[in-house]
Short mmCIF file of C-alpha atoms and ligand atoms in Angstrom, two decimals:
data_model
loop_
_atom_site.label_atom_id
_atom_site.label_comp_id
_atom_site.label_asym_id
_atom_site.label_seq_id
_atom_site.Cartn_x
_atom_site.Cartn_y
_atom_site.Cartn_z
CA MET A 1 174.97 114.63 86.09
CA THR A 2 177.08 112.59 88.42
CA ALA A 3 176.89 108.94 87.67
CA THR A 4 176.54 106.19 90.22
CA VAL A 5 178.95 103.36 89.46
CA VAL A 6 177.37 99.95 89.99
CA THR A 7 179.57 96.86 89.79
CA ILE A 8 177.91 93.51 89.16
CA THR A 9 180.00 90.64 90.44
CA SER A 10 179.72 87.10 91.83
CA GLY A 11 182.85 85.05 92.43
CA LYS A 12 181.45 82.06 90.57
CA GLY A 13 181.10 82.16 86.79
CA GLY A 14 177.90 81.54 84.89
CA VAL A 15 175.52 82.77 87.57
CA GLY A 16 174.15 85.64 85.48
CA LYS A 17 176.38 88.71 85.94
CA THR A 18 176.41 89.60 82.27
CA THR A 19 172.70 88.91 81.95
CA ALA A 20 172.01 91.13 84.96
CA THR A 21 174.25 93.93 83.67
CA ALA A 22 172.60 93.97 80.24
CA ASN A 23 169.11 93.88 81.68
CA LEU A 24 169.64 96.45 84.40
CA ALA A 25 171.25 98.76 81.86
CA ALA A 26 168.29 98.31 79.52
CA ALA A 27 165.78 98.73 82.33
CA LEU A 28 167.43 101.90 83.64
CA ALA A 29 167.61 103.33 80.12
CA THR A 30 163.92 102.54 79.67
CA GLU A 31 163.27 104.64 82.77
CA GLY A 32 164.86 107.56 80.93
CA GLN A 33 168.26 107.30 82.54
CA LYS A 34 171.51 107.80 80.68
CA VAL A 35 173.45 104.57 81.11
CA VAL A 36 176.86 103.30 80.08
CA CYS A 37 177.74 99.70 80.66
CA ILE A 38 181.32 98.57 80.63
CA ASP A 39 182.40 95.02 79.99
CA ALA A 40 185.31 94.53 82.38
CA ASP A 41 185.67 90.86 81.51
CA ILE A 42 188.75 91.42 79.38
CA GLY A 43 189.57 88.49 77.14
CA LEU A 44 186.11 86.95 77.50
CA ARG A 45 183.87 89.68 76.31
CA ASN A 46 180.21 88.90 75.87
CA LEU A 47 178.14 91.80 77.10
CA ASP A 48 178.19 93.08 73.51
CA VAL A 49 176.67 89.82 72.29
CA ILE A 50 173.87 89.84 74.87
CA LEU A 51 173.11 93.43 73.92
CA GLY A 52 173.27 92.59 70.23
CA LEU A 53 176.00 95.16 69.58
CA GLU A 54 178.88 92.90 68.65
CA ASN A 55 178.95 93.91 65.00
CA ARG A 56 179.39 97.58 65.87
CA ILE A 57 182.60 97.30 67.88
CA VAL A 58 185.45 99.42 66.61
CA TYR A 59 187.34 100.39 69.77
CA ASP A 60 187.33 98.73 73.18
CA LEU A 61 188.12 99.38 76.83
CA VAL A 62 191.83 98.71 76.44
CA ASP A 63 192.01 101.09 73.47
CA VAL A 64 190.61 103.84 75.69
CA ILE A 65 192.94 103.05 78.55
CA GLU A 66 196.00 102.88 76.33
CA GLY A 67 195.01 106.12 74.59
CA ARG A 68 194.35 104.76 71.12
CA CYS A 69 190.95 106.42 71.03
CA ARG A 70 188.87 108.87 72.96
CA LEU A 71 186.28 107.66 75.44
CA ARG A 72 183.44 108.81 73.20
CA GLN A 73 184.70 106.76 70.29
CA ALA A 74 184.54 103.54 72.26
CA MET A 75 180.97 104.15 73.45
CA ILE A 76 178.62 102.20 71.21
CA ARG A 77 175.14 103.58 71.32
CA ASP A 78 172.26 101.14 71.48
CA LYS A 79 169.80 102.59 68.99
CA ARG A 80 166.78 100.82 70.50
CA LEU A 81 166.81 103.06 73.57
CA PRO A 82 167.46 106.78 73.89
CA GLU A 83 170.54 106.74 76.09
CA LEU A 84 172.17 103.35 76.43
CA TYR A 85 175.86 102.89 75.65
CA LEU A 86 178.35 100.05 75.81
CA ILE A 87 182.11 100.11 76.18
CA PRO A 88 183.11 96.62 75.11
CA ALA A 89 185.97 94.56 76.50
CA ALA A 90 189.03 93.74 74.45
CA GLN A 91 188.87 90.18 73.23
CA THR A 92 192.53 89.68 72.47
CA ARG A 93 194.11 90.98 75.65
CA ASP A 94 194.11 89.77 79.21
CA LYS A 95 193.15 91.31 82.50
CA SER A 96 196.62 92.63 83.23
CA ALA A 97 196.12 95.20 80.44
CA VAL A 98 193.94 97.16 82.87
CA SER A 99 194.63 98.22 86.45
CA PRO A 100 192.23 99.24 89.21
CA SER A 101 193.41 102.83 88.97
CA ASP A 102 192.77 102.83 85.19
CA MET A 103 189.18 101.87 85.94
CA VAL A 104 188.82 104.59 88.54
CA ARG A 105 190.18 107.17 86.12
CA LEU A 106 187.94 106.01 83.30
CA CYS A 107 184.83 106.11 85.47
CA ASN A 108 185.71 109.53 86.83
CA GLU A 109 185.95 110.80 83.28
CA LEU A 110 182.52 109.35 82.52
CA ARG A 111 180.76 110.39 85.72
CA PRO A 112 179.77 113.94 84.69
CA GLU A 113 178.31 112.66 81.42
CA VAL A 114 175.82 109.99 82.54
CA ASP A 115 173.48 108.85 85.30
CA TRP A 116 174.65 105.25 85.65
CA ILE A 117 177.81 103.32 84.92
CA LEU A 118 177.30 99.56 85.14
CA LEU A 119 180.39 97.39 85.32
CA ASP A 120 180.20 93.72 84.40
CA SER A 121 182.85 91.93 86.41
CA PRO A 122 184.65 88.75 85.39
CA ALA A 123 184.36 85.67 87.60
CA GLY A 124 187.01 85.04 90.22
CA ILE A 125 188.61 87.04 92.99
CA GLU A 126 191.72 88.21 91.22
CA ARG A 127 192.83 91.11 89.08
CA GLY A 128 189.67 91.34 87.00
CA PHE A 129 187.49 91.47 90.09
CA ARG A 130 189.68 94.15 91.66
CA ASN A 131 189.50 96.18 88.47
CA ALA A 132 185.74 95.97 88.48
CA ILE A 133 185.14 96.96 92.09
CA ALA A 134 187.77 99.70 92.33
CA PRO A 135 185.47 102.47 91.02
CA ALA A 136 182.23 101.08 92.50
CA ASP A 137 179.76 103.12 94.51
CA ILE A 138 177.36 100.19 94.76
CA VAL A 139 178.21 96.52 94.43
CA LEU A 140 175.59 94.00 93.41
CA VAL A 141 176.45 90.38 94.05
CA VAL A 142 174.68 87.86 91.85
CA THR A 143 174.19 84.35 93.09
CA ASN A 144 172.11 81.29 92.30
CA PRO A 145 170.27 79.37 94.98
CA GLU A 146 172.92 76.65 95.04
CA VAL A 147 175.42 75.82 97.74
CA SER A 148 178.54 76.44 95.65
CA ALA A 149 177.35 79.75 94.22
CA VAL A 150 176.34 80.96 97.67
CA ARG A 151 179.70 79.95 99.11
CA ASP A 152 181.48 82.01 96.46
CA ALA A 153 179.12 84.91 97.03
CA ASP A 154 179.99 84.81 100.71
CA ARG A 155 183.70 84.97 99.89
CA ILE A 156 183.17 87.86 97.49
CA ILE A 157 181.06 89.74 100.02
CA GLY A 158 183.90 89.37 102.52
CA LEU A 159 186.37 90.77 99.99
CA ILE A 160 184.03 93.63 99.15
CA GLU A 161 183.80 94.47 102.85
CA ALA A 162 187.58 94.32 103.10
CA GLU A 163 187.89 96.76 100.19
CA GLU A 164 185.40 98.98 102.00
CA LYS A 165 183.03 98.84 99.05
CA GLY A 166 180.23 97.29 101.04
CA PRO A 167 177.65 96.61 102.05
CA ALA A 168 176.98 94.60 98.93
CA ARG A 169 173.41 94.02 97.78
CA LEU A 170 172.24 90.67 96.58
CA ILE A 171 170.49 89.43 93.45
CA ILE A 172 169.31 85.84 93.61
CA ASN A 173 169.08 84.69 90.01
CA ARG A 174 167.59 81.55 88.46
CA LEU A 175 165.25 80.67 91.26
CA LYS A 176 163.06 77.73 90.33
CA PRO A 177 159.92 77.94 92.44
CA GLU A 178 159.05 74.35 91.59
CA MET A 179 162.36 73.03 92.93
CA VAL A 180 162.16 75.13 96.05
CA ARG A 181 158.70 73.78 96.72
CA ARG A 182 160.01 70.24 96.46
CA GLY A 183 162.84 71.14 98.83
CA ASP A 184 165.49 70.51 96.14
CA MET A 185 166.85 74.04 96.02
CA LEU A 186 167.95 76.50 98.64
CA ASP A 187 165.20 78.96 99.34
CA ILE A 188 165.57 82.69 99.75
CA ASP A 189 165.61 82.46 103.53
CA ASP A 190 168.47 79.93 103.48
CA VAL A 191 170.53 82.21 101.27
CA LEU A 192 169.82 85.38 103.20
CA GLU A 193 170.43 83.74 106.54
CA LEU A 194 173.93 82.82 105.47
CA LEU A 195 174.91 85.91 103.52
CA ALA A 196 173.27 88.46 105.79
CA VAL A 197 173.13 91.22 103.18
CA GLU A 198 170.29 93.26 101.74
CA LEU A 199 168.32 91.57 98.98
CA ILE A 200 167.67 93.81 95.98
CA GLY A 201 165.97 91.30 93.73
CA VAL A 202 164.99 87.74 92.94
CA VAL A 203 164.98 86.70 89.29
CA PRO A 204 163.25 83.48 88.32
CA ASP A 205 164.82 80.95 86.03
CA ASP A 206 163.20 81.73 82.72
CA GLU A 207 164.09 80.18 79.38
CA GLN A 208 163.15 83.43 77.72
CA VAL A 209 166.46 84.78 79.10
CA VAL A 210 168.39 82.40 76.89
CA VAL A 211 166.15 82.91 73.88
CA SER A 212 166.48 86.68 74.19
CA ALA A 213 170.22 86.55 74.79
CA ASN A 214 170.63 84.58 71.59
CA ARG A 215 168.78 87.26 69.72
CA GLY A 216 170.83 90.05 71.28
CA LEU A 217 167.77 91.50 72.92
CA PRO A 218 167.81 91.53 76.74
CA VAL A 219 164.57 90.24 78.31
CA ALA A 220 164.01 93.57 79.99
CA MET A 221 163.50 95.08 76.51
CA ASP A 222 161.58 92.15 75.23
CA GLY A 223 157.90 92.28 76.06
CA ASN A 224 156.30 90.67 79.02
CA ASN A 225 158.05 87.96 80.93
CA GLN A 226 158.86 87.16 84.54
CA ALA A 227 162.64 87.57 84.39
CA GLY A 228 162.46 90.85 82.51
CA LYS A 229 159.98 92.14 85.03
CA ALA A 230 162.23 91.14 87.91
CA PHE A 231 165.14 93.04 86.37
CA LYS A 232 162.95 96.09 85.84
CA ASN A 233 162.01 95.93 89.52
CA ILE A 234 165.66 95.86 90.53
CA ALA A 235 166.34 98.88 88.32
CA ARG A 236 163.50 100.76 89.99
CA ARG A 237 164.85 99.84 93.43
CA LEU A 238 168.22 101.26 92.35
CA LEU A 239 166.37 104.44 91.49
CA GLY A 240 165.11 104.56 95.05
CA HIS A 241 161.55 103.35 94.51
CA LYS A 242 159.99 100.93 96.95
CA VAL A 243 158.91 98.05 94.78
CA PRO A 244 157.31 95.02 96.41
CA PHE A 245 158.95 91.70 95.68
CA MET A 246 157.23 89.57 93.05
CA ASP A 247 155.40 86.60 94.42
CA LEU A 248 157.14 83.71 92.75
CA GLU A 249 155.24 81.41 95.06
CA ALA A 250 158.62 80.03 95.83
CA ASN A 251 158.93 80.81 99.37
CA LYS A 252 155.77 81.39 101.21
CA GLY A 253 157.48 82.20 104.47
CA PHE A 254 159.68 84.85 102.93
CA PHE A 255 156.97 86.49 100.86
CA ASP A 256 154.47 86.38 103.68
CA ARG A 257 156.88 88.18 105.89
CA LEU A 258 157.63 90.71 103.18
CA ALA A 259 153.94 91.25 102.61
CA ARG A 260 153.54 91.87 106.30
CA PHE A 261 156.51 94.21 106.21
CA PHE A 262 155.01 96.21 103.39
CA ARG A 263 151.70 96.33 105.17
CA THR A 264 153.18 97.59 108.38
CA THR A 265 155.26 100.19 106.60
CA GLY A 266 152.14 101.34 104.83
CA GLU A 267 153.05 100.34 101.28
CA MET B 1 226.32 59.42 102.19
CA THR B 2 225.38 62.96 103.22
CA LEU B 3 221.78 64.01 103.43
CA PRO B 4 220.59 67.06 101.48
CA LYS B 5 220.21 70.33 103.27
CA VAL B 6 216.86 71.21 104.85
CA GLU B 7 216.01 74.86 105.32
CA ILE B 8 213.05 76.37 107.02
CA LYS B 9 211.55 79.80 107.02
CA GLY B 10 208.41 81.44 108.33
CA ILE B 11 205.81 82.47 105.76
CA ARG B 12 202.36 83.91 106.07
CA ASP B 13 200.72 80.52 106.05
CA GLY B 14 203.04 78.63 108.37
CA LEU B 15 206.52 77.40 107.56
CA LEU B 16 208.23 76.87 104.24
CA VAL B 17 210.55 73.87 104.26
CA THR B 18 213.04 73.57 101.41
CA VAL B 19 214.81 70.27 100.84
CA GLY B 20 217.94 70.26 98.67
CA GLU B 21 218.14 68.20 95.49
CA ALA B 22 218.73 64.46 95.90
CA SER B 23 216.89 61.26 95.14
CA TRP B 24 213.38 61.18 96.56
CA GLU B 25 214.17 58.59 99.21
CA THR B 26 217.09 60.65 100.45
CA GLN B 27 215.10 63.86 100.41
CA ARG B 28 212.36 62.20 102.37
CA GLU B 29 214.77 60.74 104.89
CA ALA B 30 216.45 64.13 105.37
CA LEU B 31 213.13 65.86 105.83
CA LEU B 32 211.77 63.41 108.39
CA ALA B 33 215.03 63.44 110.34
CA TYR B 34 214.87 67.22 110.42
CA LEU B 35 211.24 67.25 111.56
CA ASP B 36 212.04 64.85 114.39
CA GLU B 37 215.06 66.88 115.45
CA GLN B 38 213.05 70.13 115.49
CA SER B 39 209.82 68.69 116.88
CA ASP B 40 209.72 71.04 119.88
CA PHE B 41 209.99 74.07 117.71
CA LEU B 42 207.63 72.83 115.03
CA GLN B 43 204.71 71.74 117.21
CA GLY B 44 201.50 71.69 115.23
CA ALA B 45 202.96 73.76 112.39
CA ARG B 46 201.54 73.98 108.90
CA LEU B 47 204.20 73.12 106.39
CA ALA B 48 204.66 74.06 102.78
CA LEU B 49 207.27 71.87 101.18
CA SER B 50 209.58 72.89 98.36
CA ILE B 51 211.20 69.90 96.67
CA GLY B 52 212.66 70.97 93.35
CA ASN B 53 212.13 68.85 90.24
CA GLN B 54 211.22 65.53 91.75
CA PRO B 55 208.26 63.96 89.88
CA LEU B 56 206.20 62.32 92.60
CA ARG B 57 203.42 59.78 92.33
CA PRO B 58 200.40 59.85 94.63
CA VAL B 59 201.63 56.94 96.78
CA GLN B 60 204.91 58.71 97.46
CA LEU B 61 203.43 62.05 98.34
CA GLY B 62 200.51 60.48 100.20
CA ARG B 63 202.89 58.48 102.33
CA LEU B 64 204.95 61.55 103.16
CA ARG B 65 201.85 63.50 104.05
CA ASP B 66 200.84 60.73 106.47
CA GLU B 67 204.31 60.58 107.97
CA ILE B 68 204.17 64.33 108.50
CA SER B 69 200.77 64.19 110.10
CA GLU B 70 201.89 61.36 112.39
CA ARG B 71 204.30 63.94 113.76
CA GLY B 72 201.42 66.24 114.59
CA LEU B 73 202.23 68.55 111.68
CA THR B 74 200.16 69.48 108.64
CA LEU B 75 201.41 69.40 105.10
CA TRP B 76 199.25 71.87 103.20
CA ALA B 77 201.29 72.80 100.16
CA VAL B 78 203.90 71.31 97.88
CA LEU B 79 205.97 73.56 95.64
CA SER B 80 207.56 71.79 92.76
CA ASP B 81 208.74 72.51 89.24
CA SER B 82 207.50 69.12 88.15
CA PRO B 83 204.04 69.22 86.55
CA LYS B 84 203.60 65.60 87.61
CA THR B 85 204.18 66.47 91.24
CA GLN B 86 201.91 69.49 90.99
CA GLU B 87 199.17 67.30 89.62
CA THR B 88 199.71 64.71 92.33
CA ALA B 89 199.61 67.38 95.00
CA GLN B 90 196.42 68.86 93.61
CA ASN B 91 194.81 65.44 93.52
CA LEU B 92 195.69 65.02 97.16
CA GLY B 93 194.07 68.35 97.93
CA LEU B 94 197.36 70.14 98.62
CA ALA B 95 198.10 73.65 97.47
CA THR B 96 200.81 74.09 94.86
CA ARG B 97 201.59 77.73 95.34
CA ILE B 98 201.86 79.85 98.42
CA SER B 99 201.65 83.41 97.27
CA ARG B 100 197.97 83.98 96.88
CA PRO B 101 196.69 86.67 94.56
CA LEU B 102 194.95 88.40 97.43
CA PRO B 103 196.49 88.61 100.84
CA GLU B 104 194.62 86.49 103.32
CA ARG B 105 192.95 88.91 105.57
CA ARG B 106 193.98 87.27 108.75
CA ILE B 107 192.83 89.11 111.78
CA ALA B 108 195.92 90.29 113.58
CA ARG B 109 197.10 88.45 116.62
CA LEU B 110 197.40 90.18 119.91
CA ASP B 111 201.08 90.81 120.26
CA THR B 112 201.43 89.71 123.84
CA ARG B 113 201.96 85.99 123.82
CA LEU B 114 201.52 84.00 126.96
CA GLU B 115 203.46 80.79 127.27
CA SER B 116 200.56 78.95 128.78
CA GLY B 117 198.33 79.46 125.78
CA GLU B 118 195.80 81.21 127.99
CA GLN B 119 195.66 84.27 125.83
CA THR B 120 192.25 84.83 124.28
CA MET B 121 191.43 86.41 120.97
CA LEU B 122 188.06 88.10 120.72
CA VAL B 123 186.63 88.76 117.28
CA LYS B 124 183.36 90.55 116.75
CA ARG B 125 182.28 90.06 113.14
CA THR B 126 181.00 87.50 110.70
CA LEU B 127 183.74 85.23 109.46
CA ARG B 128 182.87 84.67 105.82
CA SER B 129 184.19 82.01 103.49
CA GLY B 130 187.94 82.43 103.02
CA TYR B 131 188.63 83.93 106.45
CA ARG B 132 191.03 82.11 108.69
CA LEU B 133 191.57 82.83 112.33
CA GLU B 134 194.49 81.36 114.24
CA ASN B 135 195.55 81.80 117.81
CA THR B 136 197.73 79.81 120.15
CA GLY B 137 195.28 80.56 122.97
CA HIS B 138 191.48 80.61 122.97
CA ILE B 139 189.25 82.15 120.33
CA VAL B 140 185.92 83.81 120.98
CA VAL B 141 183.81 84.94 118.05
CA ILE B 142 180.78 87.12 118.42
CA GLY B 143 179.11 86.56 115.07
CA ASP B 144 178.62 83.75 112.57
CA VAL B 145 181.33 81.52 111.18
CA ASN B 146 180.24 80.65 107.66
CA PRO B 147 181.11 77.55 105.62
CA GLY B 148 184.56 77.99 104.10
CA ALA B 149 185.89 79.95 107.09
CA GLU B 150 188.45 78.34 109.43
CA ILE B 151 189.23 78.72 113.10
CA ILE B 152 192.32 77.17 114.62
CA ALA B 153 192.96 77.61 118.32
CA GLY B 154 195.44 76.18 120.76
CA GLY B 155 192.72 76.32 123.40
CA HIS B 156 188.91 76.58 123.41
CA VAL B 157 186.71 78.00 120.69
CA ILE B 158 183.51 79.77 121.61
CA VAL B 159 181.16 81.15 118.98
CA TRP B 160 178.29 83.37 119.96
CA GLY B 161 176.53 82.71 116.68
CA ARG B 162 176.26 79.99 114.07
CA LEU B 163 179.34 77.88 113.57
CA ARG B 164 179.29 76.33 110.11
CA GLY B 165 182.91 76.49 109.00
CA MET B 166 185.92 74.37 109.96
CA VAL B 167 187.02 74.54 113.55
CA HIS B 168 190.03 73.06 115.33
CA ALA B 169 190.33 73.48 119.09
CA GLY B 170 193.31 72.22 121.04
CA ALA B 171 195.27 72.35 117.81
CA GLN B 172 198.55 71.74 119.61
CA GLY B 173 197.26 68.59 121.22
CA ASP B 174 195.15 69.81 124.14
CA GLU B 175 192.46 67.15 124.58
CA GLU B 176 190.65 69.22 127.19
CA ALA B 177 189.76 71.89 124.65
CA MET B 178 186.10 72.57 123.89
CA VAL B 179 184.12 74.02 121.02
CA CYS B 180 180.89 75.76 121.94
CA ALA B 181 178.44 77.59 119.69
CA LEU B 182 174.88 78.82 119.74
CA GLU B 183 174.37 76.70 116.64
CA LEU B 184 177.00 74.07 116.14
CA PHE B 185 176.97 72.77 112.55
CA PRO B 186 180.60 72.87 111.45
CA THR B 187 181.69 71.33 108.15
CA GLN B 188 184.46 69.75 110.17
CA LEU B 189 185.25 69.85 113.86
CA ARG B 190 188.58 68.84 115.35
CA ILE B 191 189.74 68.69 118.90
CA ALA B 192 193.42 67.83 119.35
CA SER B 193 193.85 64.93 116.91
CA GLN B 194 190.19 63.84 116.84
CA VAL B 195 188.04 64.77 113.86
CA ILE B 196 184.36 64.64 113.12
CA THR B 197 182.80 65.75 109.86
CA THR B 198 179.59 67.45 108.87
CA LEU B 199 177.05 67.66 111.59
CA HIS B 200 173.88 67.76 109.60
CA ARG B 201 171.59 70.49 110.32
CA ARG B 202 168.35 69.32 111.82
CA ARG B 203 165.30 71.28 110.95
CA GLY B 204 163.81 72.96 113.93
CA LYS B 205 165.33 75.08 116.57
CA ALA B 206 169.03 74.69 117.20
CA VAL B 207 170.18 74.62 120.80
CA PRO B 208 173.53 75.93 122.01
CA SER B 209 175.94 73.02 121.94
CA CYS B 210 179.37 72.13 123.12
CA ALA B 211 181.84 69.57 121.77
CA GLN B 212 184.58 67.93 123.79
CA ILE B 213 186.56 64.74 123.98
CA VAL B 214 185.05 62.12 126.28
CA ASP B 215 186.73 58.71 126.45
CA GLY B 216 188.85 59.40 123.41
CA ALA B 217 186.05 60.54 121.11
CA ILE B 218 184.36 63.83 120.38
CA VAL B 219 180.88 64.11 121.84
CA ILE B 220 178.41 66.92 121.46
CA ARG B 221 176.07 67.99 124.20
CA ASP B 222 173.74 70.83 125.00
CA TRP B 223 175.76 73.75 126.25
CA ASP B 224 173.93 73.99 129.56
CA ALA B 225 174.42 70.33 130.49
CA HIS B 226 177.41 71.10 132.70
N1 ADP C 1 167.25 84.00 85.06
C1 ADP C 1 167.77 83.18 84.14
N2 ADP C 1 167.00 82.20 83.59
C2 ADP C 1 167.53 81.36 82.67
N3 ADP C 1 168.78 81.41 82.21
C3 ADP C 1 169.60 82.36 82.71
C4 ADP C 1 169.14 83.29 83.70
N4 ADP C 1 170.16 84.11 84.01
C5 ADP C 1 171.22 83.72 83.26
N5 ADP C 1 170.89 82.66 82.48
C6 ADP C 1 171.77 81.96 81.53
O1 ADP C 1 172.90 81.48 82.25
C7 ADP C 1 174.07 81.56 81.44
C8 ADP C 1 175.16 82.35 82.16
O2 ADP C 1 174.74 83.69 82.31
P1 ADP C 1 175.78 84.90 82.23
O3 ADP C 1 175.01 86.14 82.43
O4 ADP C 1 176.64 84.83 81.02
O5 ADP C 1 176.66 84.58 83.52
P2 ADP C 1 178.03 85.25 84.01
O6 ADP C 1 178.19 86.57 83.33
O7 ADP C 1 177.87 85.37 85.49
O8 ADP C 1 179.12 84.27 83.65
C9 ADP C 1 173.65 82.19 80.13
O9 ADP C 1 173.45 81.18 79.20
C10 ADP C 1 172.34 82.88 80.48
O10 ADP C 1 171.50 82.99 79.36
MG1 MG C 2 179.92 87.21 82.12
#
């Protein structure tokens, strides 16, 4: 096995990086992949909470890096799926406890063991972000269809290009079809026109995300709902499948064109 | 009474001006005298000001900023050990530190400088938010200029793409300078000392447009009109 390292980042906080990391990890693991997710948001850990693994933390990322435990010991296995692991962030340290080269080393040690390493990046463009993208093979940028989130995504995409980690792929999270229809929210075309990167998924705003997160059960593991389905689609696209975009009825123009695209390419 | 010492040095983002300790009024007087004395050298410069411990209120700093801009210069940062002054500066939209965590990825200047400002910089890429392009001559961009990106040229600015960031042509006072773009919707557009803000995007097809100063004000016309 040689893992692909996927970093999930955004610039702006609160757009859904952690949610996306947890759900993509769960969705990939459901597809039979061996997945480790790493919470690189040192000092503000919460991937463990979303995954419902908080009470099982013994060692964390900084413990591994500073040699207080072996890598294996810090990997918490999620018992609900065959091969899903979490390396939690340290809560009581700050981002300077880890360097970009530490992250590269850690991921290189993990690569032979698993299929996917998902890295949940902190918000911002500083040390934590650099740590998270240093080992990346693929960078997914999460944004919301709002002007400020898109502006930050644009900045981050520029930095990713500068670090030669691009081209980034885009997840538009929390789309509200109703608001787009009323013209109160940026639509997918507006976002893509500005950012000019490849879209890998659109996740609707879905209150089930919050309900599930509170229960420590990512939506992608939790029955049938729109958001969970969207994350599963993204996971399948990462695996190289051609999965048509869901029709959220949000953006007729965009989906019509996609439909045409899929028709002409024979899907 | 002797005025405090004023020192100046080049930094990545313009010039850093340090004014020695004294009362605020004296510091201010020393600084303005220095700026007037050095006006030829300073032309259009962006200044970061380091003023020690002085706690400044918004009226004081605001006034200084205006006095600096009357001299055709831009105050963009104030470095102070006083939390009060830092707060004031932030409220006025000024930076309070100059070493940024990530180096600004400024696209390198051509190293041959022409006195006349006729030198042109050609950039072929999308300028995303956070990029800043500066040239004493003209700037031509083949690509989009996104909101949050900045272009500052001594001469004309031509964008073969969508221009939605901040653009300043004729930044050293040239009123003949033009800004042209296939889609001209900058967040702010300046020519010499004239400014216009957000050109709202009309729905429908954008036409190539060109901005220039006519009778003392910036006007925007279709690119092919002349
Ligand atoms: N698609 C969605 N629908 C509804 N709520 C969402 C969605 N995605 C994220 N959220 C909520 O938004 C908040 C921020 O998400 P989070 O993943 O923690 O963001 P980040 O990690 O980028 O700071 C959380 O309360 C989360 O439950
Ligand atoms: Mg998070």
